[in-house]
Tab-separated table of C-alpha atoms and ligand atoms in Angstrom:
chain	number	residue	atom	x	y	z
A	1	UNK	CA	0.000	0.000	0.000
A	2	UNK	CA	1.234	3.484	-0.904
A	3	UNK	CA	0.471	6.823	0.767
A	4	UNK	CA	-2.127	7.430	-1.974
A	5	UNK	CA	-3.825	4.056	-1.274
A	6	UNK	CA	-4.094	4.837	2.426
A	7	UNK	CA	-5.299	8.378	1.660
A	8	UNK	CA	-8.112	6.949	-0.484
A	9	UNK	CA	-9.266	4.682	2.375
A	10	UNK	CA	-9.270	7.608	4.788
A	11	UNK	CA	-11.016	9.964	2.355
A	12	UNK	CA	-13.847	7.456	1.886
A	13	UNK	CA	-14.428	7.005	5.645
A	14	UNK	CA	-14.174	10.759	6.343
A	15	UNK	CA	-16.774	11.464	3.650
A	16	UNK	CA	-19.146	9.023	5.403
A	17	UNK	CA	-18.499	10.570	8.823
A	18	UNK	CA	-19.125	14.118	7.556
A	19	UNK	CA	-21.821	13.923	4.877
A	20	UNK	CA	-23.121	17.013	3.089
A	21	UNK	CA	-25.961	18.361	5.261
A	22	UNK	CA	-29.187	20.082	4.238
A	23	UNK	CA	-30.391	23.241	5.976
A	24	UNK	CA	-33.034	22.330	8.578
A	25	UNK	CA	-33.757	22.862	12.278
A	26	UNK	CA	-31.623	20.172	13.933
A	27	UNK	CA	-33.122	17.458	16.125
A	28	UNK	CA	-31.795	17.242	19.685
A	29	UNK	CA	-28.365	15.530	19.618
A	30	UNK	CA	-27.996	16.272	15.896
A	31	UNK	CA	-25.077	18.221	14.384
A	32	UNK	CA	-26.446	21.481	12.901
A	33	UNK	CA	-26.138	21.557	9.095
A	34	UNK	CA	-24.009	24.695	9.237
A	35	UNK	CA	-21.446	23.179	11.600
A	36	UNK	CA	-21.355	19.910	9.665
A	37	UNK	CA	-20.819	21.710	6.362
A	38	UNK	CA	-18.132	23.990	7.814
A	39	UNK	CA	-16.287	20.962	9.260
A	40	UNK	CA	-16.728	19.039	5.998
A	41	UNK	CA	-15.500	21.998	3.925
A	42	UNK	CA	-12.009	21.902	5.435
A	43	UNK	CA	-11.739	18.149	6.055
A	44	UNK	CA	-12.740	17.256	2.483
A	45	UNK	CA	-10.620	20.013	0.889
A	46	UNK	CA	-7.835	17.538	0.172
A	47	UNK	CA	-4.611	17.289	2.119
A	48	UNK	CA	-2.016	14.552	2.023
A	49	UNK	CA	-3.657	12.527	4.860
A	50	UNK	CA	-0.143	11.971	6.122
A	51	UNK	CA	-0.924	11.478	9.799
A	52	UNK	CA	-3.800	8.990	9.420
A	53	UNK	CA	-1.897	7.139	6.664
A	54	UNK	CA	1.057	6.787	9.055
A	55	UNK	CA	-1.272	5.363	11.699
A	56	UNK	CA	-2.762	2.806	9.282
A	57	UNK	CA	0.596	1.873	7.722
A	58	UNK	CA	2.094	1.349	11.174
A	59	UNK	CA	-0.966	-0.674	12.229
A	60	UNK	CA	-0.471	-2.860	9.131
A	61	UNK	CA	3.246	-3.228	9.857
A	62	UNK	CA	2.524	-4.350	13.421
A	63	UNK	CA	-0.366	-6.687	12.563
A	64	UNK	CA	-3.300	-4.637	13.937
A	65	UNK	CA	-6.760	-5.288	12.476
A	66	UNK	CA	-7.079	-2.298	10.100
A	67	UNK	CA	-10.811	-1.871	10.794
A	68	UNK	CA	-9.972	-1.345	14.457
A	69	UNK	CA	-7.542	1.474	13.629
A	70	UNK	CA	-9.523	3.334	10.944
A	71	UNK	CA	-11.670	5.539	13.215
A	72	UNK	CA	-8.632	6.618	15.218
A	73	UNK	CA	-6.915	7.518	11.947
A	74	UNK	CA	-9.921	9.631	10.853
A	75	UNK	CA	-10.056	11.277	14.276
A	76	UNK	CA	-6.402	12.233	13.935
A	77	UNK	CA	-7.061	13.869	10.565
A	78	UNK	CA	-9.983	15.802	12.120
A	79	UNK	CA	-7.704	17.071	14.887
A	80	UNK	CA	-5.078	18.065	12.319
A	81	UNK	CA	-7.733	19.890	10.259
A	82	UNK	CA	-9.001	21.733	13.346
A	83	UNK	CA	-5.445	22.952	13.976
A	84	UNK	CA	-5.190	24.229	10.398
A	85	UNK	CA	-8.543	26.059	10.637
A	86	UNK	CA	-7.538	27.733	13.913
A	87	UNK	CA	-4.002	28.448	12.684
A	88	UNK	CA	-5.450	30.367	9.714
A	89	UNK	CA	-7.700	32.612	11.874
A	90	UNK	CA	-7.028	36.375	11.943
A	91	UNK	CA	-5.885	36.061	15.582
A	92	UNK	CA	-3.207	33.565	14.557
A	93	UNK	CA	-1.644	33.373	11.077
A	94	UNK	CA	-4.433	35.318	9.352
A	95	UNK	CA	-4.318	33.280	6.149
A	96	UNK	CA	-6.789	33.245	3.293
A	97	UNK	CA	-5.627	30.155	1.349
A	98	UNK	CA	-5.393	26.560	2.594
A	99	UNK	CA	-5.470	23.260	0.743
A	100	UNK	CA	-6.023	25.288	-2.415
A	101	UNK	CA	-9.261	26.861	-1.158
A	102	UNK	CA	-10.265	30.026	0.688
A	103	UNK	CA	-9.761	29.385	4.395
A	104	UNK	CA	-12.666	28.332	6.623
A	105	UNK	CA	-13.208	31.769	8.232
A	106	UNK	CA	-13.227	33.466	4.814
A	107	UNK	CA	-16.164	31.265	3.768
A	108	UNK	CA	-18.081	30.758	7.035
A	109	UNK	CA	-16.996	33.759	9.146
A	110	UNK	CA	-14.662	33.823	12.110
A	111	UNK	CA	-17.117	32.614	14.751
A	112	UNK	CA	-18.254	29.599	12.742
A	113	UNK	CA	-14.639	28.737	11.851
A	114	UNK	CA	-13.720	28.680	15.549
A	115	UNK	CA	-16.685	26.369	16.125
A	116	UNK	CA	-15.758	24.155	13.159
A	117	UNK	CA	-12.325	23.671	14.767
A	118	UNK	CA	-13.823	23.050	18.224
A	119	UNK	CA	-16.354	20.710	16.624
A	120	UNK	CA	-13.689	18.645	14.857
A	121	UNK	CA	-11.675	18.288	18.056
A	122	UNK	CA	-14.613	17.110	20.151
A	123	UNK	CA	-16.057	14.939	17.355
A	124	UNK	CA	-12.644	13.248	17.039
A	125	UNK	CA	-12.679	12.401	20.736
A	126	UNK	CA	-16.254	11.060	20.513
A	127	UNK	CA	-15.308	8.837	17.572
A	128	UNK	CA	-12.252	7.420	19.333
A	129	UNK	CA	-14.322	6.677	22.457
A	130	UNK	CA	-17.002	4.976	20.352
A	131	UNK	CA	-14.295	2.923	18.659
A	132	UNK	CA	-12.826	1.905	22.020
A	133	UNK	CA	-16.289	0.836	23.238
A	134	UNK	CA	-16.734	-1.312	20.116
A	135	UNK	CA	-13.667	-3.392	21.112
A	136	UNK	CA	-14.106	-4.026	24.869
A	137	UNK	CA	-11.547	-6.880	24.735
A	138	UNK	CA	-8.915	-4.291	23.756
A	139	UNK	CA	-10.055	-1.358	25.885
A	140	UNK	CA	-6.659	-0.903	27.602
A	141	UNK	CA	-4.948	-0.699	24.185
A	142	UNK	CA	-7.482	1.862	22.949
A	143	UNK	CA	-7.125	4.028	26.057
A	144	UNK	CA	-3.348	4.052	25.570
A	145	UNK	CA	-3.747	4.968	21.879
A	146	UNK	CA	-6.192	7.783	22.706
A	147	UNK	CA	-3.801	9.058	25.353
A	148	UNK	CA	-0.990	9.242	22.765
A	149	UNK	CA	-3.202	11.057	20.265
A	150	UNK	CA	-4.664	13.568	22.732
A	151	UNK	CA	-1.336	14.215	24.501
A	152	UNK	CA	0.339	14.844	21.132
A	153	UNK	CA	-2.401	17.276	20.140
A	154	UNK	CA	-2.801	18.838	23.556
A	155	UNK	CA	-1.389	21.329	26.019
A	156	UNK	CA	2.016	19.647	26.347
A	157	UNK	CA	1.995	18.912	22.599
A	158	UNK	CA	0.725	20.783	19.536
A	159	UNK	CA	-1.294	23.427	21.456
A	160	UNK	CA	1.717	24.080	23.731
A	161	UNK	CA	3.971	24.401	20.662
A	162	UNK	CA	1.574	26.829	19.011
A	163	UNK	CA	1.381	28.852	22.245
A	164	UNK	CA	5.182	29.282	22.374
A	165	UNK	CA	5.260	30.058	18.638
A	166	UNK	CA	2.814	32.956	19.096
A	167	UNK	CA	4.691	34.091	22.192
A	168	UNK	CA	8.089	34.203	20.420
A	169	UNK	CA	6.606	36.048	17.463
A	170	UNK	CA	4.888	38.671	19.605
A	171	UNK	CA	7.861	39.211	21.915
A	172	UNK	CA	10.457	38.938	19.084
A	173	UNK	CA	12.260	36.145	20.918
A	174	UNK	CA	14.624	33.907	18.952
A	175	UNK	CA	15.869	31.414	21.509
A	176	UNK	CA	17.138	28.175	19.904
A	177	UNK	CA	15.866	25.987	22.748
A	178	UNK	CA	12.403	27.540	22.475
A	179	UNK	CA	12.520	27.031	18.703
A	180	UNK	CA	13.290	23.365	19.269
A	181	UNK	CA	10.345	23.098	21.712
A	182	UNK	CA	8.094	24.726	19.106
A	183	UNK	CA	9.150	22.410	16.270
A	184	UNK	CA	8.979	19.235	18.311
A	185	UNK	CA	5.599	20.094	19.799
A	186	UNK	CA	3.843	21.973	17.022
A	187	UNK	CA	4.879	19.666	14.206
A	188	UNK	CA	6.582	16.446	15.335
A	189	UNK	CA	4.161	15.352	18.024
A	190	UNK	CA	1.253	15.022	15.575
A	191	UNK	CA	3.517	12.893	13.366
A	192	UNK	CA	4.755	10.732	16.261
A	193	UNK	CA	1.398	10.064	17.908
A	194	UNK	CA	0.013	8.072	14.933
A	195	UNK	CA	2.933	5.648	15.282
A	196	UNK	CA	2.711	5.411	19.062
A	197	UNK	CA	-1.065	4.929	18.821
A	198	UNK	CA	-0.632	2.090	16.312
A	199	UNK	CA	1.959	0.476	18.584
A	200	UNK	CA	-0.476	0.771	21.508
A	201	UNK	CA	-3.226	-0.870	19.429
A	202	UNK	CA	-0.785	-3.686	18.630
A	203	UNK	CA	-0.266	-4.254	22.355
A	204	UNK	CA	3.230	-2.776	22.720
A	205	UNK	CA	4.017	-1.009	26.004
A	206	UNK	CA	4.913	2.713	25.797
A	207	UNK	CA	8.514	1.927	26.802
A	208	UNK	CA	8.961	-1.138	24.544
A	209	UNK	CA	11.880	-1.099	22.054
A	210	UNK	CA	9.339	-0.964	19.198
A	211	UNK	CA	7.459	2.084	20.571
A	212	UNK	CA	10.755	3.779	21.426
A	213	UNK	CA	12.101	3.247	17.879
A	214	UNK	CA	8.854	4.579	16.377
A	215	UNK	CA	9.005	7.636	18.644
A	216	UNK	CA	12.538	8.440	17.469
A	217	UNK	CA	11.389	8.054	13.856
A	218	UNK	CA	8.365	10.307	14.458
A	219	UNK	CA	10.379	13.093	16.056
A	220	UNK	CA	13.080	13.047	13.338
A	221	UNK	CA	10.453	12.759	10.611
A	222	UNK	CA	8.578	15.722	12.091
A	223	UNK	CA	11.687	17.883	12.163
A	224	UNK	CA	12.483	16.872	8.584
A	225	UNK	CA	8.904	17.752	7.647
A	226	UNK	CA	9.269	21.165	9.293
A	227	UNK	CA	12.622	21.824	7.599
A	228	UNK	CA	11.095	21.018	4.197
A	229	UNK	CA	8.067	23.190	5.087
A	230	UNK	CA	10.428	26.092	5.813
A	231	UNK	CA	12.345	25.463	2.563
A	232	UNK	CA	9.109	25.343	0.530
A	233	UNK	CA	8.013	28.634	2.083
A	234	UNK	CA	11.016	30.144	0.269
A	235	UNK	CA	11.306	28.136	-2.957
A	236	UNK	CA	7.843	26.498	-3.274
A	237	UNK	CA	5.008	27.290	-5.653
A	238	UNK	CA	1.867	28.770	-4.085
A	239	UNK	CA	-0.464	27.011	-6.538
A	240	UNK	CA	1.105	23.574	-6.079
A	241	UNK	CA	1.269	24.007	-2.299
A	242	UNK	CA	-2.294	25.319	-2.074
A	243	UNK	CA	-1.312	27.825	0.616
A	244	UNK	CA	0.366	31.215	0.836
A	245	UNK	CA	4.166	31.255	0.673
A	246	UNK	CA	6.790	33.763	1.795
A	247	UNK	CA	4.964	34.339	5.086
A	248	UNK	CA	7.873	33.290	7.292
A	249	UNK	CA	10.171	35.978	5.868
A	250	UNK	CA	7.327	38.529	5.890
A	251	UNK	CA	6.765	37.930	9.597
A	252	UNK	CA	10.470	37.663	10.438
A	253	UNK	CA	10.016	34.104	11.710
A	254	UNK	CA	12.913	32.013	12.934
A	255	UNK	CA	13.036	28.985	10.604
A	256	UNK	CA	15.489	26.322	9.425
A	257	UNK	CA	16.252	28.592	6.453
A	258	UNK	CA	16.895	31.738	8.511
A	259	UNK	CA	18.950	29.666	10.958
A	260	UNK	CA	21.076	27.613	8.531
A	261	UNK	CA	20.536	29.251	5.096
A	262	UNK	CA	18.855	27.433	2.205
A	263	UNK	CA	21.696	25.016	1.533
A	264	UNK	CA	22.248	24.374	5.225
A	265	UNK	CA	18.535	23.670	5.729
A	266	UNK	CA	18.629	21.119	2.865
A	267	UNK	CA	21.651	19.420	4.459
A	268	UNK	CA	19.892	19.385	7.829
A	269	UNK	CA	16.858	17.747	6.177
A	270	UNK	CA	19.068	15.028	4.630
A	271	UNK	CA	20.744	14.364	7.987
A	272	UNK	CA	17.364	14.079	9.729
A	273	UNK	CA	16.165	11.642	7.039
A	274	UNK	CA	19.240	9.448	7.618
A	275	UNK	CA	18.721	9.479	11.394
A	276	UNK	CA	15.050	8.590	10.965
A	277	UNK	CA	15.947	5.733	8.577
A	278	UNK	CA	18.417	4.304	11.120
A	279	UNK	CA	15.756	4.185	13.805
A	280	UNK	CA	13.723	1.716	11.705
A	281	UNK	CA	16.388	-1.039	11.785
A	282	UNK	CA	14.416	-3.021	14.387
A	283	UNK	CA	11.567	-3.562	11.862
A	284	UNK	CA	13.719	-4.709	8.922
A	285	UNK	CA	11.949	-4.962	5.560
A	286	UNK	CA	8.535	-4.487	7.172
A	287	UNK	CA	9.305	-0.753	7.463
A	288	UNK	CA	9.538	-0.209	3.664
A	289	UNK	CA	6.580	2.236	3.698
A	290	UNK	CA	8.321	4.425	6.266
A	291	UNK	CA	11.673	4.359	4.455
A	292	UNK	CA	9.958	5.476	1.244
A	293	UNK	CA	8.017	8.146	3.128
A	294	UNK	CA	11.289	9.801	4.136
A	295	UNK	CA	12.293	10.041	0.514
A	296	UNK	CA	8.858	11.309	-0.551
A	297	UNK	CA	8.864	14.003	2.149
A	298	UNK	CA	12.428	15.139	1.450
A	299	UNK	CA	11.552	15.699	-2.211
A	300	UNK	CA	7.943	16.871	-1.832
A	301	UNK	CA	6.686	19.969	-3.640
A	302	UNK	CA	3.238	20.094	-1.958
B	1	GRG	C1	-3.937	26.153	16.191
B	1	GRG	C2	-3.535	24.568	18.111
B	1	GRG	C3	-3.155	25.096	16.798
B	1	GRG	C4	-2.056	24.556	16.217
B	1	GRG	C5	-1.590	24.926	14.890
B	1	GRG	C6	-1.006	23.099	12.254
B	1	GRG	C7	-0.320	24.120	13.026
B	1	GRG	C8	-0.418	24.085	14.510
B	1	GRG	C9	0.309	25.100	12.408
B	1	GRG	C10	0.351	25.205	10.925
B	1	GRG	C11	1.576	25.920	10.549
B	1	GRG	C12	2.616	25.001	10.049
B	1	GRG	C13	3.176	25.355	8.720
B	1	GRG	C14	3.027	23.950	10.724
B	1	GRG	C15	4.078	23.044	10.234
B	1	GRG	C16	3.668	21.747	9.679
B	1	GRG	C17	2.273	21.558	9.275
B	1	GRG	C18	1.325	21.205	10.336
B	1	GRG	C19	1.955	21.645	7.976
B	1	GRG	C20	0.640	21.296	7.414
B	1	GRG	O1	0.516	19.911	7.361
B	1	GRG	P1	0.413	19.098	5.992
B	1	GRG	O2	1.462	19.548	5.023
B	1	GRG	O3	-1.002	19.609	5.458
B	1	GRG	O4	0.373	17.640	6.304
B	1	GRG	P2	-2.108	18.842	4.615
B	1	GRG	O5	-2.993	19.944	4.072
B	1	GRG	O6	-1.434	18.047	3.524
B	1	GRG	O7	-2.835	17.962	5.585
């Protein structure tokens, strides 16, 4: 299975979970049409489906029943999409283009966009809980997986990273240790949690050699992903990327490119890819998807 194959599986399930809704007064317990359509707008706008594909590919590698992992994978993509919607708000990055479309607040207004993000986060949690309840024989594994996903997305994870990012920008702080905290938490954690969650679903303990190796891969992969993101913000094509470019320089942000220069950032990305590849040794040939992913991400244009 390739990244595209996994993305197709996830797209199909997400489309079922967030169907197009008609305008009507909602029944009690029903999602209002407006909220459903605002959530659907951003979730179904495309996107690489990287995080949920990593969860499913890792589940496959470790022998987890794919059906048992699919809802968690969709939930992860919903959480990622919520973070993009909120990141684009005027109070944060104030962006008007995402996934090749006008951003959520441009179409639905700021208030509804905040709610679409909130809605995706809480809907994701509901779905993961429902999934856990459907497999009572594996409830401990599901709780561990949910913990990895929510901790990666949460206050000591992505939200914490975003908080320090806004803080550094506002206060014009360029501390290297804070930058490292921001990159690891804002970007890497959401790319590590899919792997840790899959390992949890497979029955591996959080401190097992397998989970530890996957965590190292996730962190390195995330930093590589961020380095390439920073490089593309300088040399990428807005149309291909589907989002605004040149914003980092415009806002005077501290990035891999400002820190190491363009060539240095490319070298750093190659080094991170090599370190991530080494961490997969424990899985041998079974890790082929993740080896290829490093190559795909290093050379991505979107
Ligand atoms: C608002 C809590 C909160 C967090 C925001 C997502 C995010 C954190 C910031 C976006 C800014 C940014 C460029 C982060 C670096 C990496 C990243 C998350 C890129 C977007 O992910 P992709 O490339 O997007 O996987 P697609 O659209 O393919 O899913």
